[in-house]
Amino acid sequence: MASDSGNLTARLPLPPDQGTQILYTIFFILTTATVASYFRSWYRLRHVPGPFLNSLTALVQLKKVYDGKYHLYLEGLHQKYGPLVRIGPGEVMFSDPDTFKRVNGIRSQYTRGPFFEVMRAQPGKDHVFSTRDEQKHKELRAKMGPGYAGQQNQGFEKSLDKIMSQLIDLLERKYMSTDTEYRPIDFSCTATYFTLDVISEIAYGEPFGHLNEDKDVFGYIKQMHDSLPALILLGTVPGLIKWVHRWPSTLFLPNEKDKFGMGYMIGFATKFIDHRMALLEQGHPPGNDIIQSFIDHGLPRDQIIQEITLQILAGSDTSATTMRMTLLHLTAHPPSLRRLLDEIDTALSPSDERLSSATKNGGIITAAEASSLPYLQAVIREGLRIYPPATGLVGKLVPEPGGDTVHGYKLPVGTALGQNIWGICRSKEFWGDDADIFRPERWLEAGLGQEGQQNNARLREMMTTQEMIFGYGKYSCLGKGLVGMELGKLYFELFRRYDFSIVDPVHPMRLINAAAWMTTEFWLRITRRVT
């Protein structure tokens, strides 16, 4: 009985005073731990200049991202505080090419930070861009490199020509304006249709069909736009991703059973890859696409699904952004456009030997031919420089054992060191006082297209710095060669055939920057060019 009484007493409610004391104690411990954590975070980087509130919370940065002018905010911080700025509680940023090379170089000990986990298409499943395992990253790059080099399908040439022809067909069918007929086109959509069809053609051997149907076939573009607020939050506060990737949040994430958007893309990739592997097991001949290359080089099924999904995530709107912004700048800079048109017309003339008769008679220009046109190449590089497709900081972690010193400031181990690529591409110190001006001539002045250009130190430095938009060293983009080929064909073929005018010169497009660009309502009037 005594034992029962003791158990019963132990289960009785605590006296009010004792319960209150316990609650106060718990509150005190949690508050102290939180304050101590904030103090430790602030104290470790207290010597690095930057806005005080940024050193305490990521909310300041989050608001600036939501404002849609994140790139200008970062640029302003560097102008005020110098080459190294504290941007968050545990994050600093730089904007110079020398530090970029040191952080991302092949032998760098820096590793990827938590931001990269946000880029996973599915919880717990990494691809080459999201993995933080350095050895796995290295192995994936080795296996995927041949596929991105185009070894499986003759350098992507036929695939690009096919989609380029479909774009021309769409413009001819629906969007040719005349003196008596007005047919405007929202090129913000069309550019993304083009890049999505290019990616799917290269990956699967067939395009998704956005250009043929002239619409967002699977609702992917709409879903990305609708998801922007959530993506901004996760990109700015990447620590939240561990909660998003847990049940029940996972119930609301894209999955392969979805009928639209990213989930549909994942499901499509899964079915296609399973079908391809089944055919190979039955003795059918191999395919002629990137998926086949990944299979041939030993990537397992689940990994291929993630890598193909990454192609869509990373390669569609980034390339489309460059197309839109370069087209805008050329249309708004008549001298640059005139010089490009003169080069195109000269190359198409009977006496010029740079282009084949097939190209001169209306065929799609080859990648080799496009590379022989120096001003076209200058336009490509200047377009990528003036508006880098992605402007997020994508922080790398300061390595062990003793941290690092950047611009004279000691950074402790684990500090996230972000790279302000907008600042690098717009640096007046590096590019000159006209760094904010679209001027392809700067590349020709540095020796682009001249004999012996490979020995020109300044040109090599400019090219290396501009190509930092694709990463560098061990983190360089596997698909950057494809981008140059894609842009060369697009600009040549569009401007040889058509004249472009902006429908509303005062407000040519709606553009926001939230670490990546979102472009809408880029309305153009297109007419056939008369030469």
Coordinates of C-alpha atoms in Angstrom, one line a residue:
M1 CA 0.0 0.0 0.0
A2 CA 2.8 2.4 0.9
S3 CA 4.4 1.6 -2.5
D4 CA 1.1 2.4 -4.3
S5 CA 0.7 5.6 -2.3
G6 CA 4.2 6.7 -3.3
N7 CA 3.5 6.1 -7.0
L8 CA 0.2 8.0 -6.7
T9 CA 1.9 10.9 -5.0
A10 CA 4.6 11.1 -7.7
R11 CA 1.9 11.5 -10.3
L12 CA 0.1 14.4 -8.6
P13 CA 0.4 17.9 -10.2
L14 CA 3.3 20.0 -8.9
P15 CA 2.5 22.8 -6.5
P16 CA 1.9 26.1 -8.5
D17 CA 5.1 27.7 -7.2
Q18 CA 7.3 24.8 -8.1
G19 CA 5.8 24.5 -11.6
T20 CA 6.3 28.2 -12.2
Q21 CA 9.9 27.9 -11.1
I22 CA 10.6 25.0 -13.5
L23 CA 9.0 27.0 -16.4
Y24 CA 11.2 30.0 -15.5
T25 CA 14.2 27.8 -15.4
I26 CA 13.6 26.3 -18.8
F27 CA 12.9 29.8 -20.3
F28 CA 16.1 31.1 -18.7
I29 CA 18.2 28.2 -20.1
L30 CA 16.7 28.6 -23.6
T31 CA 17.1 32.4 -23.6
T32 CA 20.7 32.1 -22.3
A33 CA 21.6 29.5 -24.9
T34 CA 20.0 31.6 -27.7
V35 CA 21.8 34.8 -26.6
A36 CA 25.1 32.9 -26.2
S37 CA 24.7 31.4 -29.7
Y38 CA 24.1 34.9 -31.2
F39 CA 26.9 36.4 -29.2
R40 CA 29.3 33.7 -30.3
S41 CA 28.3 34.1 -33.9
W42 CA 28.7 37.9 -33.7
Y43 CA 32.0 37.7 -31.8
R44 CA 33.7 35.4 -34.2
L45 CA 33.4 37.9 -37.1
R46 CA 33.1 41.1 -35.1
H47 CA 36.2 42.5 -36.8
V48 CA 34.8 42.2 -40.4
P49 CA 33.0 45.4 -41.5
G50 CA 29.4 45.3 -42.4
P51 CA 25.9 46.4 -41.3
F52 CA 25.4 45.6 -37.6
L53 CA 22.0 44.1 -37.9
N54 CA 23.3 41.7 -40.6
S55 CA 25.7 40.3 -38.0
L56 CA 22.7 39.4 -35.8
T57 CA 20.1 38.0 -38.2
A58 CA 19.5 36.8 -41.7
L59 CA 16.2 38.7 -41.8
V60 CA 17.8 41.9 -43.2
Q61 CA 19.3 40.0 -46.1
L62 CA 16.0 38.1 -46.6
K63 CA 14.1 41.4 -47.0
K64 CA 16.6 42.7 -49.5
V65 CA 16.2 39.5 -51.6
Y66 CA 12.4 39.9 -51.5
D67 CA 12.8 43.5 -52.7
G68 CA 13.9 42.1 -56.0
K69 CA 17.2 44.2 -56.3
Y70 CA 19.5 41.9 -54.4
H71 CA 22.4 42.4 -56.8
L72 CA 22.4 46.2 -56.3
Y73 CA 22.1 45.7 -52.5
L74 CA 25.3 43.6 -52.5
E75 CA 27.1 46.0 -54.7
G76 CA 26.2 48.9 -52.4
L77 CA 27.6 47.1 -49.4
H78 CA 30.9 46.6 -51.1
Q79 CA 31.0 50.3 -52.1
K80 CA 30.4 51.3 -48.4
Y81 CA 32.4 48.7 -46.5
G82 CA 35.1 47.5 -48.8
P83 CA 36.3 44.3 -50.5
L84 CA 35.2 42.0 -47.6
V85 CA 31.7 42.5 -46.0
R86 CA 29.9 40.7 -43.3
I87 CA 26.5 39.9 -44.9
G88 CA 25.0 37.5 -42.2
P89 CA 25.6 36.1 -38.7
G90 CA 28.1 33.6 -40.0
E91 CA 28.6 34.8 -43.6
V92 CA 30.9 37.2 -45.3
M93 CA 31.3 38.0 -49.0
F94 CA 34.0 39.2 -51.5
S95 CA 33.8 40.5 -55.0
D96 CA 37.3 40.1 -56.6
P97 CA 38.5 37.5 -59.1
D98 CA 41.7 36.7 -57.2
T99 CA 39.8 35.5 -54.1
F100 CA 37.4 33.7 -56.4
K101 CA 40.2 31.6 -57.9
R102 CA 41.7 30.9 -54.5
V103 CA 38.5 29.7 -53.0
N104 CA 37.3 27.6 -56.0
G105 CA 40.6 26.3 -57.4
I106 CA 41.4 22.7 -58.0
R107 CA 43.6 22.4 -54.9
S108 CA 41.4 24.6 -52.7
Q109 CA 40.5 23.2 -49.3
Y110 CA 37.3 25.2 -49.2
T111 CA 34.1 23.1 -49.3
R112 CA 30.5 23.8 -50.1
G113 CA 28.2 25.3 -47.5
P114 CA 24.6 24.5 -46.4
F115 CA 23.2 26.5 -49.4
F116 CA 23.9 23.7 -51.8
E117 CA 21.6 21.3 -50.0
V118 CA 18.7 23.7 -51.0
M119 CA 19.4 22.8 -54.6
R120 CA 18.3 19.2 -54.2
A121 CA 15.4 18.3 -56.3
Q122 CA 14.3 15.6 -53.9
P123 CA 15.0 15.2 -50.1
G124 CA 18.2 13.3 -49.3
K125 CA 19.2 12.8 -53.0
D126 CA 22.2 14.7 -54.2
H127 CA 23.4 15.6 -57.7
V128 CA 26.7 17.1 -58.8
F129 CA 25.7 20.6 -57.8
S130 CA 24.2 19.9 -54.4
T131 CA 26.6 17.3 -53.0
R132 CA 28.9 18.6 -50.2
D133 CA 31.0 15.4 -50.3
E134 CA 34.1 16.4 -52.1
Q135 CA 35.1 12.9 -53.2
K136 CA 31.7 12.1 -54.5
H137 CA 31.7 15.5 -56.4
K138 CA 35.0 14.7 -58.0
E139 CA 33.8 11.2 -59.0
L140 CA 30.6 12.5 -60.5
R141 CA 32.4 15.1 -62.6
A142 CA 34.7 12.5 -64.0
K143 CA 31.8 10.3 -65.0
M144 CA 29.6 13.1 -66.4
G145 CA 32.3 15.1 -68.2
P146 CA 32.1 13.1 -71.5
G147 CA 28.4 13.5 -71.7
Y148 CA 28.6 17.2 -71.3
A149 CA 31.4 17.4 -73.8
G150 CA 29.0 16.0 -76.4
Q151 CA 30.9 12.8 -77.1
Q152 CA 27.7 10.8 -77.2
N153 CA 25.9 12.9 -79.9
Q154 CA 28.5 14.6 -82.1
G155 CA 29.0 17.6 -79.9
F156 CA 25.3 18.6 -79.6
E157 CA 25.4 20.2 -83.1
K158 CA 22.4 18.3 -84.6
S159 CA 20.4 18.7 -81.4
L160 CA 20.9 22.5 -81.3
D161 CA 20.2 22.9 -85.0
K162 CA 16.9 21.0 -84.7
I163 CA 15.7 23.2 -81.8
M164 CA 16.9 26.4 -83.6
S165 CA 14.9 25.4 -86.6
Q166 CA 11.8 24.9 -84.4
L167 CA 12.3 28.4 -82.9
I168 CA 12.5 29.9 -86.4
D169 CA 9.4 28.0 -87.5
L170 CA 7.5 29.3 -84.5
L171 CA 8.5 32.9 -85.2
E172 CA 7.5 32.5 -88.9
R173 CA 4.2 30.9 -88.1
K174 CA 2.9 33.2 -85.4
Y175 CA 5.0 36.3 -84.7
M176 CA 6.0 38.0 -88.0
S177 CA 4.7 41.6 -87.9
T178 CA 4.3 43.7 -91.0
D179 CA 3.2 47.2 -91.9
T180 CA -0.4 46.0 -91.8
E181 CA -0.2 43.3 -89.1
Y182 CA 1.0 43.5 -85.5
R183 CA 2.0 40.3 -83.8
P184 CA 4.0 41.0 -80.6
I185 CA 5.8 38.2 -78.8
D186 CA 6.6 37.8 -75.1
F187 CA 10.2 36.7 -75.5
S188 CA 10.6 36.1 -71.8
C189 CA 8.5 33.0 -72.3
T190 CA 9.9 32.0 -75.7
A191 CA 13.5 32.1 -74.5
T192 CA 12.7 29.6 -71.8
Y193 CA 10.7 27.4 -74.2
F194 CA 13.9 27.3 -76.3
T195 CA 16.3 26.3 -73.5
L196 CA 13.9 23.7 -72.1
D197 CA 13.6 22.1 -75.5
V198 CA 17.3 22.2 -76.0
I199 CA 17.9 20.5 -72.7
S200 CA 15.3 17.8 -73.2
E201 CA 16.6 17.1 -76.8
I202 CA 20.1 16.7 -75.5
A203 CA 19.1 14.6 -72.5
Y204 CA 16.4 12.4 -74.1
G205 CA 16.9 12.7 -77.8
E206 CA 13.5 14.4 -78.2
P207 CA 12.3 17.9 -77.0
F208 CA 9.5 18.5 -74.6
G209 CA 7.7 20.4 -77.3
H210 CA 7.4 23.9 -75.8
L211 CA 8.2 25.6 -79.1
N212 CA 6.0 23.4 -81.2
E213 CA 3.0 24.1 -78.9
D214 CA 4.1 27.6 -77.9
K215 CA 3.2 27.1 -74.3
D216 CA 4.4 26.0 -70.9
V217 CA 3.7 22.3 -71.6
F218 CA 4.1 20.8 -68.2
G219 CA 3.5 23.9 -66.1
Y220 CA 7.2 23.9 -65.0
I221 CA 7.7 27.6 -65.6
K222 CA 4.5 28.6 -63.7
Q223 CA 5.5 26.4 -60.8
M224 CA 9.0 28.0 -60.6
H225 CA 7.5 31.5 -60.6
D226 CA 4.9 30.5 -58.0
S227 CA 7.6 28.9 -55.8
L228 CA 9.9 31.9 -55.8
P229 CA 9.0 33.2 -52.3
A230 CA 9.7 29.8 -50.8
L231 CA 12.9 29.4 -52.8
I232 CA 14.1 32.8 -51.7
L233 CA 13.5 32.0 -48.1
L234 CA 15.4 28.7 -48.3
G235 CA 18.3 30.2 -50.3
T236 CA 18.7 33.0 -47.7
V237 CA 18.2 30.8 -44.6
P238 CA 19.5 27.4 -45.8
G239 CA 19.3 25.9 -42.4
L240 CA 15.5 25.6 -42.9
I241 CA 16.0 23.0 -45.6
K242 CA 16.4 20.2 -42.9
W243 CA 12.8 20.9 -41.8
V244 CA 11.4 21.2 -45.3
H245 CA 13.0 17.8 -46.2
R246 CA 11.2 16.1 -43.2
W247 CA 7.7 14.8 -42.9
P248 CA 5.1 16.3 -43.1
S249 CA 6.7 19.0 -45.2
T250 CA 7.7 16.4 -47.8
L251 CA 4.1 15.8 -48.6
F252 CA 4.0 19.1 -50.3
L253 CA 7.2 18.8 -52.3
P254 CA 7.3 17.8 -56.0
N255 CA 7.3 14.0 -56.6
E256 CA 7.3 11.8 -59.6
K257 CA 3.5 11.2 -59.4
D258 CA 2.7 14.8 -60.1
K259 CA 0.9 15.7 -63.3
F260 CA 2.7 19.1 -63.8
G261 CA 5.9 21.0 -62.9
M262 CA 9.1 19.7 -61.4
G263 CA 7.4 16.6 -60.1
Y264 CA 6.3 15.7 -63.6
M265 CA 9.8 16.3 -64.9
I266 CA 11.2 13.9 -62.3
G267 CA 8.6 11.3 -63.2
F268 CA 9.3 11.6 -66.9
A269 CA 13.0 11.2 -66.3
T270 CA 12.4 8.1 -64.1
K271 CA 10.2 6.4 -66.7
F272 CA 12.5 7.2 -69.6
I273 CA 15.6 6.0 -67.8
D274 CA 13.9 2.8 -66.7
H275 CA 12.7 2.2 -70.3
R276 CA 16.2 2.8 -71.7
M277 CA 17.8 0.4 -69.3
A278 CA 15.2 -2.3 -70.0
L279 CA 15.9 -1.9 -73.7
L280 CA 19.6 -2.2 -73.2
E281 CA 19.2 -5.4 -71.1
Q282 CA 17.1 -6.8 -74.0
G283 CA 20.0 -6.2 -76.4
H284 CA 18.7 -3.1 -78.2
P285 CA 21.3 -0.6 -79.5
P286 CA 22.3 2.3 -77.2
G287 CA 20.8 5.7 -77.4
N288 CA 22.5 8.9 -78.7
D289 CA 22.1 11.3 -75.8
I290 CA 23.5 12.4 -72.5
I291 CA 21.5 9.7 -70.6
Q292 CA 23.3 7.1 -72.6
S293 CA 26.6 8.6 -71.8
F294 CA 25.8 8.6 -68.1
I295 CA 24.8 4.9 -68.3
D296 CA 28.0 4.0 -70.3
H297 CA 30.2 5.7 -67.7
G298 CA 28.7 3.9 -64.7
L299 CA 26.2 6.3 -63.1
P300 CA 23.5 4.3 -61.3
R301 CA 19.9 4.8 -62.2
D302 CA 18.9 7.0 -59.2
Q303 CA 21.9 9.2 -59.8
I304 CA 21.1 9.7 -63.4
I305 CA 17.5 10.8 -62.5
Q306 CA 19.0 13.5 -60.2
E307 CA 21.5 14.7 -62.8
I308 CA 18.9 15.0 -65.5
T309 CA 16.6 16.9 -63.2
L310 CA 19.6 19.2 -62.4
Q311 CA 20.0 20.0 -66.1
I312 CA 16.5 21.5 -66.1
L313 CA 16.9 23.3 -62.8
A314 CA 20.3 24.8 -63.7
G315 CA 20.3 25.1 -67.5
S316 CA 16.9 26.5 -68.5
D317 CA 16.2 29.9 -67.1
T318 CA 19.9 30.8 -66.6
S319 CA 20.6 30.5 -70.4
A320 CA 17.3 32.1 -71.1
T321 CA 18.2 35.1 -69.0
T322 CA 21.3 35.7 -71.0
M323 CA 19.4 35.5 -74.2
R324 CA 16.8 38.0 -73.1
M325 CA 19.3 40.5 -71.6
T326 CA 21.7 40.3 -74.6
L327 CA 18.8 40.8 -77.0
L328 CA 17.6 43.8 -74.9
H329 CA 21.1 45.4 -74.9
L330 CA 21.7 44.9 -78.6
T331 CA 18.3 46.4 -79.4
A332 CA 19.0 49.3 -77.1
H333 CA 22.6 49.9 -78.4
P334 CA 22.4 50.7 -82.2
P335 CA 26.1 50.9 -82.7
S336 CA 26.7 47.5 -81.3
L337 CA 23.8 46.0 -83.2
R338 CA 25.0 47.7 -86.4
R339 CA 28.5 46.2 -86.0
L340 CA 27.1 42.7 -85.4
L341 CA 24.9 43.0 -88.5
D342 CA 27.8 44.2 -90.6
E343 CA 29.9 41.1 -89.5
I344 CA 27.0 38.8 -90.2
D345 CA 26.4 40.3 -93.7
T346 CA 30.1 40.2 -94.5
A347 CA 30.3 36.6 -93.5
L348 CA 27.3 35.7 -95.7
S349 CA 28.7 37.5 -98.7
P350 CA 29.8 35.3 -101.6
S351 CA 33.5 36.4 -101.4
D352 CA 33.9 35.5 -97.7
E353 CA 35.2 32.0 -97.0
R354 CA 34.4 31.6 -93.3
L355 CA 30.9 30.2 -93.8
S356 CA 30.0 27.1 -95.9
S357 CA 27.6 27.4 -98.9
A358 CA 25.1 25.4 -96.8
T359 CA 25.1 28.1 -94.1
K360 CA 24.9 30.9 -96.7
N361 CA 21.9 29.3 -98.3
G362 CA 19.9 29.3 -95.1
G363 CA 21.3 26.4 -93.1
I364 CA 22.0 26.8 -89.4
I365 CA 25.5 28.1 -88.7
T366 CA 27.9 25.6 -87.2
A367 CA 29.6 26.1 -83.9
A368 CA 33.0 26.2 -85.7
E369 CA 31.7 28.9 -88.1
A370 CA 30.3 31.0 -85.2
S371 CA 33.6 30.8 -83.4
S372 CA 35.3 32.4 -86.4
L373 CA 33.2 35.6 -86.1
P374 CA 35.0 37.8 -83.5
Y375 CA 32.3 40.4 -82.9
L376 CA 29.7 37.7 -82.4
Q377 CA 31.9 36.0 -79.8
A378 CA 32.5 39.4 -78.2
V379 CA 28.7 39.9 -78.0
I380 CA 28.3 36.5 -76.3
R381 CA 31.0 37.3 -73.7
E382 CA 29.7 40.8 -73.0
G383 CA 26.2 39.6 -72.6
L384 CA 27.2 37.0 -70.1
R385 CA 29.4 39.6 -68.2
I386 CA 26.9 42.5 -68.1
Y387 CA 24.1 40.3 -66.6
P388 CA 25.5 37.1 -65.1
P389 CA 22.7 34.5 -65.1
A390 CA 22.9 33.8 -61.3
T391 CA 23.9 36.2 -58.6
G392 CA 23.6 34.3 -55.4
L393 CA 26.5 34.1 -52.9
V394 CA 26.7 30.3 -52.9
G395 CA 29.0 30.3 -49.8
K396 CA 31.9 28.0 -49.4
L397 CA 33.2 27.1 -45.9
V398 CA 36.5 28.3 -44.6
P399 CA 38.6 25.2 -44.1
E400 CA 40.4 23.6 -41.2
P401 CA 42.8 23.6 -39.4
G402 CA 43.4 27.3 -38.8
G403 CA 40.8 29.2 -40.9
D404 CA 42.0 31.6 -43.6
T405 CA 42.9 35.3 -44.1
V406 CA 41.0 37.2 -46.8
H407 CA 41.7 40.8 -47.6
G408 CA 43.6 41.1 -44.3
Y409 CA 40.7 39.7 -42.1
K410 CA 41.1 36.5 -40.2
L411 CA 38.2 34.2 -40.8
P412 CA 37.5 31.3 -38.4
V413 CA 36.9 27.7 -39.6
G414 CA 33.3 27.2 -40.8
T415 CA 32.7 30.8 -41.9
A416 CA 30.6 30.9 -45.1
L417 CA 32.5 32.9 -47.7
G418 CA 30.2 34.1 -50.4
Q419 CA 31.1 35.2 -53.9
N420 CA 29.5 38.3 -55.3
I421 CA 29.6 37.5 -59.0
W422 CA 27.7 40.7 -59.9
G423 CA 30.4 42.7 -58.3
I424 CA 33.1 40.8 -60.1
C425 CA 31.5 41.3 -63.5
R426 CA 30.8 45.0 -62.8
S427 CA 34.1 45.9 -61.1
K428 CA 35.4 49.2 -62.5
E429 CA 38.8 48.3 -61.1
F430 CA 39.0 45.3 -63.3
W431 CA 36.8 46.3 -66.4
G432 CA 37.3 50.0 -66.4
D433 CA 35.1 53.0 -65.8
D434 CA 32.6 51.8 -68.4
A435 CA 32.0 48.5 -66.6
D436 CA 28.3 49.2 -66.3
I437 CA 28.0 49.7 -70.1
F438 CA 27.3 47.0 -72.7
R439 CA 30.3 47.4 -75.0
P440 CA 31.4 44.2 -76.9
E441 CA 34.3 46.3 -78.4
R442 CA 36.2 45.9 -75.1
W443 CA 36.9 42.3 -76.1
L444 CA 38.2 43.1 -79.5
E445 CA 40.4 45.9 -78.0
A446 CA 41.9 43.2 -75.7
G447 CA 42.8 41.0 -78.8
L448 CA 39.8 38.7 -79.2
G449 CA 39.8 37.2 -82.7
Q450 CA 43.4 38.3 -83.5
E451 CA 46.2 36.0 -84.4
G452 CA 48.0 34.9 -81.3
Q453 CA 45.2 35.8 -78.9
Q454 CA 46.0 32.8 -76.7
N455 CA 49.3 34.6 -75.8
N456 CA 47.5 37.8 -74.8
A457 CA 47.7 38.0 -71.0
R458 CA 45.0 40.7 -70.6
L459 CA 42.6 38.8 -72.8
R460 CA 43.1 35.6 -71.0
E461 CA 42.5 37.4 -67.7
M462 CA 39.3 38.9 -69.0
M463 CA 38.1 35.6 -70.3
T464 CA 38.9 33.8 -67.1
T465 CA 37.1 36.4 -65.0
Q466 CA 34.0 36.5 -67.3
E467 CA 33.8 32.7 -67.2
M468 CA 33.6 32.8 -63.4
I469 CA 29.8 33.1 -63.9
F470 CA 30.1 29.3 -64.6
G471 CA 32.2 28.7 -61.5
Y472 CA 35.9 27.9 -61.5
G473 CA 38.3 25.1 -60.9
K474 CA 36.8 22.1 -59.1
Y475 CA 33.4 23.8 -59.1
S476 CA 33.3 24.9 -62.8
C477 CA 30.0 24.2 -64.7
L478 CA 30.2 21.1 -66.8
G479 CA 27.8 22.6 -69.4
K480 CA 29.5 25.9 -70.1
G481 CA 30.7 24.8 -73.5
L482 CA 27.2 24.0 -74.6
V483 CA 26.0 27.5 -73.5
G484 CA 28.5 29.3 -75.8
M485 CA 27.5 27.1 -78.7
E486 CA 23.8 27.7 -78.0
L487 CA 24.2 31.5 -77.9
G488 CA 26.3 31.7 -81.0
K489 CA 23.8 29.9 -83.1
L490 CA 20.9 31.8 -81.6
Y491 CA 22.2 35.3 -82.1
F492 CA 23.5 34.7 -85.6
E493 CA 20.3 33.0 -86.8
L494 CA 18.0 35.5 -85.3
F495 CA 19.8 38.6 -86.5
R496 CA 20.5 37.4 -89.9
R497 CA 16.8 36.9 -90.5
Y498 CA 14.9 39.5 -88.3
D499 CA 14.7 43.0 -87.0
F500 CA 13.7 43.4 -83.4
S501 CA 12.1 46.4 -81.7
I502 CA 11.0 46.8 -78.1
V503 CA 7.2 47.3 -77.7
D504 CA 7.5 49.5 -74.6
P505 CA 11.0 51.2 -74.5
V506 CA 10.2 52.9 -71.2
H507 CA 9.4 49.6 -69.5
P508 CA 10.9 46.9 -71.8
M509 CA 10.4 44.1 -69.3
R510 CA 9.6 43.2 -65.7
L511 CA 12.8 42.1 -64.1
I512 CA 13.6 41.2 -60.5
N513 CA 16.7 39.7 -58.9
A514 CA 16.5 37.4 -56.0
A515 CA 19.9 35.7 -56.4
A516 CA 18.5 34.6 -59.8
W517 CA 16.6 36.6 -62.3
M518 CA 12.9 36.4 -63.0
T519 CA 11.9 38.1 -66.3
T520 CA 8.4 38.6 -67.5
E521 CA 6.6 40.7 -70.1
F522 CA 9.5 41.2 -72.5
W523 CA 7.4 42.2 -75.5
L524 CA 9.0 42.5 -78.9
R525 CA 7.9 43.3 -82.4
I526 CA 9.7 41.1 -85.0
T527 CA 9.9 41.8 -88.7
R528 CA 11.7 40.1 -91.5
R529 CA 15.1 41.8 -92.2
V530 CA 15.6 43.3 -95.6
T531 CA 19.2 43.4 -96.8

